[in-house]
PDB file of C-alpha atoms in Angstrom:
ATOM      1  CA  UNK L   1       0.336  -0.045   0.106  1.00  0.00           C
ATOM      2  CA  UNK L   2       1.289   3.612  -0.648  1.00  0.00           C
ATOM      3  CA  UNK L   3       1.515   6.477   1.572  1.00  0.00           C
ATOM      4  CA  UNK L   4      -0.568   9.382   0.056  1.00  0.00           C
ATOM      5  CA  UNK L   5      -1.094  12.410   2.780  1.00  0.00           C
ATOM      6  CA  UNK L   6      -2.584  14.810   2.897  1.00  0.00           C
ATOM      7  CA  UNK L   7      -2.195  17.847   5.359  1.00  0.00           C
ATOM      8  CA  UNK L   8      -4.461  20.085   6.818  1.00  0.00           C
ATOM      9  CA  UNK L   9      -7.114  17.001   8.108  1.00  0.00           C
ATOM     10  CA  UNK L  10      -8.873  20.125   7.782  1.00  0.00           C
ATOM     11  CA  UNK L  11      -9.129  24.541   8.574  1.00  0.00           C
ATOM     12  CA  UNK L  12     -11.611  26.977   8.482  1.00  0.00           C
ATOM     13  CA  UNK L  13     -11.553  29.942   6.566  1.00  0.00           C
ATOM     14  CA  UNK L  14     -12.682  32.967   6.510  1.00  0.00           C
ATOM     15  CA  UNK L  15     -15.248  33.693   2.656  1.00  0.00           C
ATOM     16  CA  UNK L  16     -12.690  35.815   0.261  1.00  0.00           C
ATOM     17  CA  UNK L  17      -9.192  34.198   2.159  1.00  0.00           C
ATOM     18  CA  UNK L  18      -7.208  32.608  -0.544  1.00  0.00           C
ATOM     19  CA  UNK L  19      -5.798  29.277   0.485  1.00  0.00           C
ATOM     20  CA  UNK L  20      -4.150  25.793  -0.290  1.00  0.00           C
ATOM     21  CA  UNK L  21      -3.197  22.714   0.434  1.00  0.00           C
ATOM     22  CA  UNK L  22      -0.103  19.965   0.031  1.00  0.00           C
ATOM     23  CA  UNK L  23      -0.607  16.223  -1.439  1.00  0.00           C
ATOM     24  CA  UNK L  24       2.397  14.257  -0.502  1.00  0.00           C
ATOM     25  CA  UNK L  25       2.961  11.395  -2.437  1.00  0.00           C
ATOM     26  CA  UNK L  26       5.703   8.640  -3.316  1.00  0.00           C
ATOM     27  CA  UNK L  27       8.508  10.362  -6.124  1.00  0.00           C
ATOM     28  CA  UNK L  28       9.572   6.239  -7.534  1.00  0.00           C
ATOM     29  CA  UNK L  29       6.458   5.103 -10.467  1.00  0.00           C
ATOM     30  CA  UNK L  30       4.607   8.308 -11.046  1.00  0.00           C
ATOM     31  CA  UNK L  31       1.956   8.435 -13.950  1.00  0.00           C
ATOM     32  CA  UNK L  32      -0.400  10.729 -12.692  1.00  0.00           C
ATOM     33  CA  UNK L  33      -2.522  12.665  -9.841  1.00  0.00           C
ATOM     34  CA  UNK L  34      -5.565  13.101  -8.915  1.00  0.00           C
ATOM     35  CA  UNK L  35      -7.646  15.765  -7.289  1.00  0.00           C
ATOM     36  CA  UNK L  36     -11.311  16.191  -6.242  1.00  0.00           C
ATOM     37  CA  UNK L  37     -13.652  17.026  -4.442  1.00  0.00           C
ATOM     38  CA  UNK L  38     -16.541  15.668  -2.613  1.00  0.00           C
ATOM     39  CA  UNK L  39     -19.361  17.569  -0.812  1.00  0.00           C
ATOM     40  CA  UNK L  40     -21.452  16.145   1.375  1.00  0.00           C
ATOM     41  CA  UNK L  41     -24.006  13.714   0.308  1.00  0.00           C
ATOM     42  CA  UNK L  42     -22.703  14.504  -3.056  1.00  0.00           C
ATOM     43  CA  UNK L  43     -20.485  12.122  -4.921  1.00  0.00           C
ATOM     44  CA  UNK L  44     -16.454  12.966  -5.239  1.00  0.00           C
ATOM     45  CA  UNK L  45     -16.172  15.724  -8.516  1.00  0.00           C
ATOM     46  CA  UNK L  46     -13.173  14.896 -10.497  1.00  0.00           C
ATOM     47  CA  UNK L  47     -11.348  18.282 -10.512  1.00  0.00           C
ATOM     48  CA  UNK L  48      -8.001  17.666 -12.536  1.00  0.00           C
ATOM     49  CA  UNK L  49      -6.516  15.009 -13.369  1.00  0.00           C
ATOM     50  CA  UNK L  50      -1.666  15.558 -13.683  1.00  0.00           C
ATOM     51  CA  UNK L  51       0.643  14.314 -15.648  1.00  0.00           C
ATOM     52  CA  UNK L  52       3.409  16.360 -16.083  1.00  0.00           C
ATOM     53  CA  UNK L  53       6.007  17.275 -13.374  1.00  0.00           C
ATOM     54  CA  UNK L  54       5.696  21.877 -13.418  1.00  0.00           C
ATOM     55  CA  UNK L  55       1.857  20.745 -14.729  1.00  0.00           C
ATOM     56  CA  UNK L  56       0.114  23.373 -13.622  1.00  0.00           C
ATOM     57  CA  UNK L  57      -3.651  23.547 -14.844  1.00  0.00           C
ATOM     58  CA  UNK L  58      -7.002  26.018 -13.081  1.00  0.00           C
ATOM     59  CA  UNK L  59     -10.335  26.211 -13.172  1.00  0.00           C
ATOM     60  CA  UNK L  60     -11.920  29.157 -12.196  1.00  0.00           C
ATOM     61  CA  UNK L  61     -10.443  30.237  -9.445  1.00  0.00           C
ATOM     62  CA  UNK L  62      -9.413  26.692  -8.640  1.00  0.00           C
ATOM     63  CA  UNK L  63      -4.863  25.933  -9.027  1.00  0.00           C
ATOM     64  CA  UNK L  64      -2.871  22.564  -8.682  1.00  0.00           C
ATOM     65  CA  UNK L  65       0.593  22.552  -9.926  1.00  0.00           C
ATOM     66  CA  UNK L  66       2.366  19.683  -9.267  1.00  0.00           C
ATOM     67  CA  UNK L  67       6.238  18.130  -8.505  1.00  0.00           C
ATOM     68  CA  UNK L  68       6.762  14.460  -9.414  1.00  0.00           C
ATOM     69  CA  UNK L  69      10.862  14.677  -8.156  1.00  0.00           C
ATOM     70  CA  UNK L  70       9.575  16.025  -5.174  1.00  0.00           C
ATOM     71  CA  UNK L  71       6.466  14.511  -4.509  1.00  0.00           C
ATOM     72  CA  UNK L  72       3.758  16.453  -4.022  1.00  0.00           C
ATOM     73  CA  UNK L  73       1.573  18.966  -5.108  1.00  0.00           C
ATOM     74  CA  UNK L  74      -0.045  21.742  -4.170  1.00  0.00           C
ATOM     75  CA  UNK L  75      -3.803  23.022  -4.524  1.00  0.00           C
ATOM     76  CA  UNK L  76      -4.637  27.046  -4.207  1.00  0.00           C
ATOM     77  CA  UNK L  77      -8.370  28.477  -4.838  1.00  0.00           C
ATOM     78  CA  UNK L  78      -8.365  31.327  -4.326  1.00  0.00           C
ATOM     79  CA  UNK L  79     -11.261  34.157  -3.239  1.00  0.00           C
ATOM     80  CA  UNK L  80     -13.223  31.043  -1.010  1.00  0.00           C
ATOM     81  CA  UNK L  81     -16.450  31.122  -1.173  1.00  0.00           C
ATOM     82  CA  UNK L  82     -19.037  29.139   0.337  1.00  0.00           C
ATOM     83  CA  UNK L  83     -19.018  26.794  -1.742  1.00  0.00           C
ATOM     84  CA  UNK L  84     -15.712  25.365  -2.114  1.00  0.00           C
ATOM     85  CA  UNK L  85     -16.320  23.904   1.131  1.00  0.00           C
ATOM     86  CA  UNK L  86     -16.416  19.952   0.604  1.00  0.00           C
ATOM     87  CA  UNK L  87     -13.655  18.277   1.357  1.00  0.00           C
ATOM     88  CA  UNK L  88     -10.498  17.639  -1.213  1.00  0.00           C
ATOM     89  CA  UNK L  89      -9.036  14.643  -1.863  1.00  0.00           C
ATOM     90  CA  UNK L  90      -5.908  13.845  -4.104  1.00  0.00           C
ATOM     91  CA  UNK L  91      -4.975   9.904  -5.597  1.00  0.00           C
ATOM     92  CA  UNK L  92      -1.571   9.139  -6.846  1.00  0.00           C
ATOM     93  CA  UNK L  93      -1.836   6.619  -9.401  1.00  0.00           C
ATOM     94  CA  UNK L  94       1.631   4.235 -10.104  1.00  0.00           C
ATOM     95  CA  UNK L  95       1.678   2.509 -14.216  1.00  0.00           C
ATOM     96  CA  UNK L  96      -0.814   0.008 -12.817  1.00  0.00           C
ATOM     97  CA  UNK L  97      -4.791   0.455 -12.498  1.00  0.00           C
ATOM     98  CA  UNK L  98      -5.703   1.554  -9.021  1.00  0.00           C
ATOM     99  CA  UNK L  99      -6.462   4.956  -7.049  1.00  0.00           C
ATOM    100  CA  UNK L 100      -4.530   5.273  -4.024  1.00  0.00           C
ATOM    101  CA  UNK L 101      -6.286   7.779  -2.181  1.00  0.00           C
ATOM    102  CA  UNK L 102      -5.643   9.753   1.099  1.00  0.00           C
ATOM    103  CA  UNK L 103      -7.768  11.394   3.873  1.00  0.00           C
ATOM    104  CA  UNK L 104      -8.727  14.078   1.983  1.00  0.00           C
ATOM    105  CA  UNK L 105      -8.521  17.904   3.686  1.00  0.00           C
ATOM    106  CA  UNK L 106     -11.750  18.680   5.007  1.00  0.00           C
ATOM    107  CA  UNK L 107     -12.829  22.578   4.278  1.00  0.00           C
ATOM    108  CA  UNK L 108     -15.292  25.422   5.974  1.00  0.00           C
ATOM    109  CA  UNK L 109     -15.822  28.194   4.227  1.00  0.00           C
ATOM    110  CA  UNK L 110     -17.230  30.469   6.950  1.00  0.00           C
ATOM    111  CA  UNK L 111     -19.781  33.141   5.489  1.00  0.00           C
TER     112      UNK L 111
ATOM    113  CA  UNK M   1     -25.302  11.843 -20.244  1.00  0.00           C
ATOM    114  CA  UNK M   2     -26.287  10.007 -17.229  1.00  0.00           C
ATOM    115  CA  UNK M   3     -24.534   9.960 -14.270  1.00  0.00           C
ATOM    116  CA  UNK M   4     -22.856   7.187 -12.163  1.00  0.00           C
ATOM    117  CA  UNK M   5     -25.740   5.958 -10.347  1.00  0.00           C
ATOM    118  CA  UNK M   6     -25.368   3.544  -7.385  1.00  0.00           C
ATOM    119  CA  UNK M   7     -27.954   1.098  -5.608  1.00  0.00           C
ATOM    120  CA  UNK M   8     -28.585   0.455  -3.354  1.00  0.00           C
ATOM    121  CA  UNK M   9     -28.406   3.813  -1.415  1.00  0.00           C
ATOM    122  CA  UNK M  10     -27.875   2.298   2.071  1.00  0.00           C
ATOM    123  CA  UNK M  11     -28.507  -1.718   3.342  1.00  0.00           C
ATOM    124  CA  UNK M  12     -27.689  -2.898   6.967  1.00  0.00           C
ATOM    125  CA  UNK M  13     -26.946  -6.817   6.844  1.00  0.00           C
ATOM    126  CA  UNK M  14     -25.910  -8.773   9.664  1.00  0.00           C
ATOM    127  CA  UNK M  15     -22.597 -10.709   9.967  1.00  0.00           C
ATOM    128  CA  UNK M  16     -21.929 -14.163   7.658  1.00  0.00           C
ATOM    129  CA  UNK M  17     -24.258 -12.385   4.720  1.00  0.00           C
ATOM    130  CA  UNK M  18     -23.471 -12.649   1.552  1.00  0.00           C
ATOM    131  CA  UNK M  19     -24.325  -8.932  -0.589  1.00  0.00           C
ATOM    132  CA  UNK M  20     -23.976  -7.322  -4.064  1.00  0.00           C
ATOM    133  CA  UNK M  21     -24.164  -3.973  -4.782  1.00  0.00           C
ATOM    134  CA  UNK M  22     -24.755  -1.894  -8.112  1.00  0.00           C
ATOM    135  CA  UNK M  23     -23.320   0.628 -10.360  1.00  0.00           C
ATOM    136  CA  UNK M  24     -24.436   1.742 -13.451  1.00  0.00           C
ATOM    137  CA  UNK M  25     -21.777   3.614 -15.210  1.00  0.00           C
ATOM    138  CA  UNK M  26     -22.010   6.641 -17.299  1.00  0.00           C
ATOM    139  CA  UNK M  27     -22.566   6.707 -20.761  1.00  0.00           C
ATOM    140  CA  UNK M  28     -19.630   5.897 -23.324  1.00  0.00           C
ATOM    141  CA  UNK M  29     -17.119   4.108 -20.150  1.00  0.00           C
ATOM    142  CA  UNK M  30     -15.965   0.765 -20.812  1.00  0.00           C
ATOM    143  CA  UNK M  31     -14.139   0.972 -17.155  1.00  0.00           C
ATOM    144  CA  UNK M  32     -15.666   0.981 -12.743  1.00  0.00           C
ATOM    145  CA  UNK M  33     -13.891   0.678 -10.227  1.00  0.00           C
ATOM    146  CA  UNK M  34     -15.023  -0.185  -6.939  1.00  0.00           C
ATOM    147  CA  UNK M  35     -13.570   1.558  -3.771  1.00  0.00           C
ATOM    148  CA  UNK M  36     -13.586   0.682  -0.307  1.00  0.00           C
ATOM    149  CA  UNK M  37     -14.464   4.049   1.602  1.00  0.00           C
ATOM    150  CA  UNK M  38     -14.222   2.849   6.063  1.00  0.00           C
ATOM    151  CA  UNK M  39     -14.608   5.772   8.157  1.00  0.00           C
ATOM    152  CA  UNK M  40     -12.150   8.603   8.734  1.00  0.00           C
ATOM    153  CA  UNK M  41     -10.226   6.931   5.371  1.00  0.00           C
ATOM    154  CA  UNK M  42      -9.393   7.277   2.054  1.00  0.00           C
ATOM    155  CA  UNK M  43     -11.177   5.305  -0.282  1.00  0.00           C
ATOM    156  CA  UNK M  44      -9.161   2.155  -1.476  1.00  0.00           C
ATOM    157  CA  UNK M  45      -8.588   0.485  -3.894  1.00  0.00           C
ATOM    158  CA  UNK M  46     -10.632  -3.358  -4.276  1.00  0.00           C
ATOM    159  CA  UNK M  47     -10.165  -4.234  -8.110  1.00  0.00           C
ATOM    160  CA  UNK M  48     -10.752  -2.675 -11.909  1.00  0.00           C
ATOM    161  CA  UNK M  49     -13.375  -3.902 -14.776  1.00  0.00           C
ATOM    162  CA  UNK M  50     -12.967  -3.470 -18.645  1.00  0.00           C
ATOM    163  CA  UNK M  51     -14.491  -5.300 -20.763  1.00  0.00           C
ATOM    164  CA  UNK M  52     -15.901  -7.589 -18.666  1.00  0.00           C
ATOM    165  CA  UNK M  53     -12.625  -8.655 -17.576  1.00  0.00           C
ATOM    166  CA  UNK M  54     -10.865  -8.703 -13.824  1.00  0.00           C
ATOM    167  CA  UNK M  55      -7.853  -5.749 -14.550  1.00  0.00           C
ATOM    168  CA  UNK M  56      -6.413  -5.115 -11.150  1.00  0.00           C
ATOM    169  CA  UNK M  57      -6.846  -5.810  -7.518  1.00  0.00           C
ATOM    170  CA  UNK M  58      -6.002  -3.973  -4.321  1.00  0.00           C
ATOM    171  CA  UNK M  59      -5.185  -5.258  -0.914  1.00  0.00           C
ATOM    172  CA  UNK M  60      -8.975  -7.226  -0.719  1.00  0.00           C
ATOM    173  CA  UNK M  61      -9.546 -11.605   0.380  1.00  0.00           C
ATOM    174  CA  UNK M  62     -11.567 -13.001  -2.350  1.00  0.00           C
ATOM    175  CA  UNK M  63     -14.636 -12.946  -1.179  1.00  0.00           C
ATOM    176  CA  UNK M  64     -14.680  -8.775  -2.926  1.00  0.00           C
ATOM    177  CA  UNK M  65     -16.040 -10.338  -5.995  1.00  0.00           C
ATOM    178  CA  UNK M  66     -17.082  -8.781  -9.319  1.00  0.00           C
ATOM    179  CA  UNK M  67     -18.509  -8.838 -12.790  1.00  0.00           C
ATOM    180  CA  UNK M  68     -19.357  -5.997 -15.272  1.00  0.00           C
ATOM    181  CA  UNK M  69     -21.599  -7.015 -17.810  1.00  0.00           C
ATOM    182  CA  UNK M  70     -21.596  -6.331 -21.847  1.00  0.00           C
ATOM    183  CA  UNK M  71     -23.658  -2.648 -20.796  1.00  0.00           C
ATOM    184  CA  UNK M  72     -20.706  -1.994 -18.334  1.00  0.00           C
ATOM    185  CA  UNK M  73     -22.472  -1.924 -15.243  1.00  0.00           C
ATOM    186  CA  UNK M  74     -21.253  -3.920 -12.917  1.00  0.00           C
ATOM    187  CA  UNK M  75     -21.449  -5.355  -9.317  1.00  0.00           C
ATOM    188  CA  UNK M  76     -19.018  -6.115  -6.627  1.00  0.00           C
ATOM    189  CA  UNK M  77     -20.504  -8.526  -4.011  1.00  0.00           C
ATOM    190  CA  UNK M  78     -18.660  -9.897  -0.914  1.00  0.00           C
ATOM    191  CA  UNK M  79     -19.592 -12.828   1.081  1.00  0.00           C
ATOM    192  CA  UNK M  80     -19.444 -13.599   4.737  1.00  0.00           C
ATOM    193  CA  UNK M  81     -19.881 -10.484   5.740  1.00  0.00           C
ATOM    194  CA  UNK M  82     -17.958  -9.152   8.243  1.00  0.00           C
ATOM    195  CA  UNK M  83     -17.777  -6.362  10.785  1.00  0.00           C
ATOM    196  CA  UNK M  84     -15.004  -4.094   9.083  1.00  0.00           C
ATOM    197  CA  UNK M  85     -16.594  -4.358   6.169  1.00  0.00           C
ATOM    198  CA  UNK M  86     -19.212  -1.668   7.217  1.00  0.00           C
ATOM    199  CA  UNK M  87     -17.831   1.096   4.935  1.00  0.00           C
ATOM    200  CA  UNK M  88     -18.965   3.388   1.186  1.00  0.00           C
ATOM    201  CA  UNK M  89     -18.299   1.793  -1.724  1.00  0.00           C
ATOM    202  CA  UNK M  90     -17.876   4.468  -4.518  1.00  0.00           C
ATOM    203  CA  UNK M  91     -18.291   3.067  -8.277  1.00  0.00           C
ATOM    204  CA  UNK M  92     -16.353   4.792 -10.548  1.00  0.00           C
ATOM    205  CA  UNK M  93     -16.360   4.287 -14.275  1.00  0.00           C
ATOM    206  CA  UNK M  94     -13.722   6.343 -16.938  1.00  0.00           C
ATOM    207  CA  UNK M  95     -13.996   5.413 -20.714  1.00  0.00           C
ATOM    208  CA  UNK M  96     -10.294   4.080 -20.459  1.00  0.00           C
ATOM    209  CA  UNK M  97      -7.651   2.168 -17.636  1.00  0.00           C
ATOM    210  CA  UNK M  98      -4.923   5.182 -17.618  1.00  0.00           C
ATOM    211  CA  UNK M  99      -4.946   8.585 -16.306  1.00  0.00           C
ATOM    212  CA  UNK M 100      -7.910   9.328 -17.171  1.00  0.00           C
ATOM    213  CA  UNK M 101     -11.154  11.478 -15.446  1.00  0.00           C
ATOM    214  CA  UNK M 102     -12.843   8.348 -12.925  1.00  0.00           C
ATOM    215  CA  UNK M 103     -16.520   9.732 -12.207  1.00  0.00           C
ATOM    216  CA  UNK M 104     -17.566   8.343  -8.604  1.00  0.00           C
ATOM    217  CA  UNK M 105     -21.302   7.844  -8.323  1.00  0.00           C
ATOM    218  CA  UNK M 106     -22.484   8.061  -4.805  1.00  0.00           C
ATOM    219  CA  UNK M 107     -22.461   5.070  -2.906  1.00  0.00           C
ATOM    220  CA  UNK M 108     -23.198   2.443  -1.438  1.00  0.00           C
ATOM    221  CA  UNK M 109     -23.688   3.296   2.468  1.00  0.00           C
ATOM    222  CA  UNK M 110     -22.961  -1.148   3.360  1.00  0.00           C
ATOM    223  CA  UNK M 111     -23.812  -1.592   7.784  1.00  0.00           C
ATOM    224  CA  UNK M 112     -22.542  -5.264   9.127  1.00  0.00           C
ATOM    225  CA  UNK M 113     -24.552  -5.566  12.341  1.00  0.00           C
TER     226      UNK M 113
END
């Protein structure tokens, strides 16, 4: 079992604040890094699939970076809104077909 | 385009029983993966099916088995249920086996008493 760690485990921010979280993964046998947003009582929603070292992806106010050599990815949210409240999961993929998930960062945006 | 659906939403079973969970893939997707999420943990990979064949398996015992049908819908079967099998079971469909985005269903909450 591969170790994928996410930090912090949870955080509360005020509406309008920008925030970021970290996903750490093994730097060997890298194939892809996935980010998901999971709102309570809904399905996990894919945000990004990142495959290249130095990749930067953006979707609205959310962006992510990837460093495969040192084994980490950052997810940034600019100007947090209450609707951003969710658990953010990262998942590491080796050449095999399974995703190894972290335990997630639970974000609460306070209006 | 129909999303990934799972049934039932909730299920209560007793130890030793057998259970079947169902998943309908997103239209056009030929790959289905199943995950178990226990309380306080991230989802853990159970297995993947690609065009009706098992195509990778995580660290789960043989009493966890699956099927994929010609329409790419899928079943997860668990025999001889144990208390630790209580979890949220997620299925995810994708267009291929590689780095393609996986689209998740809402999950089935299984409680084993």
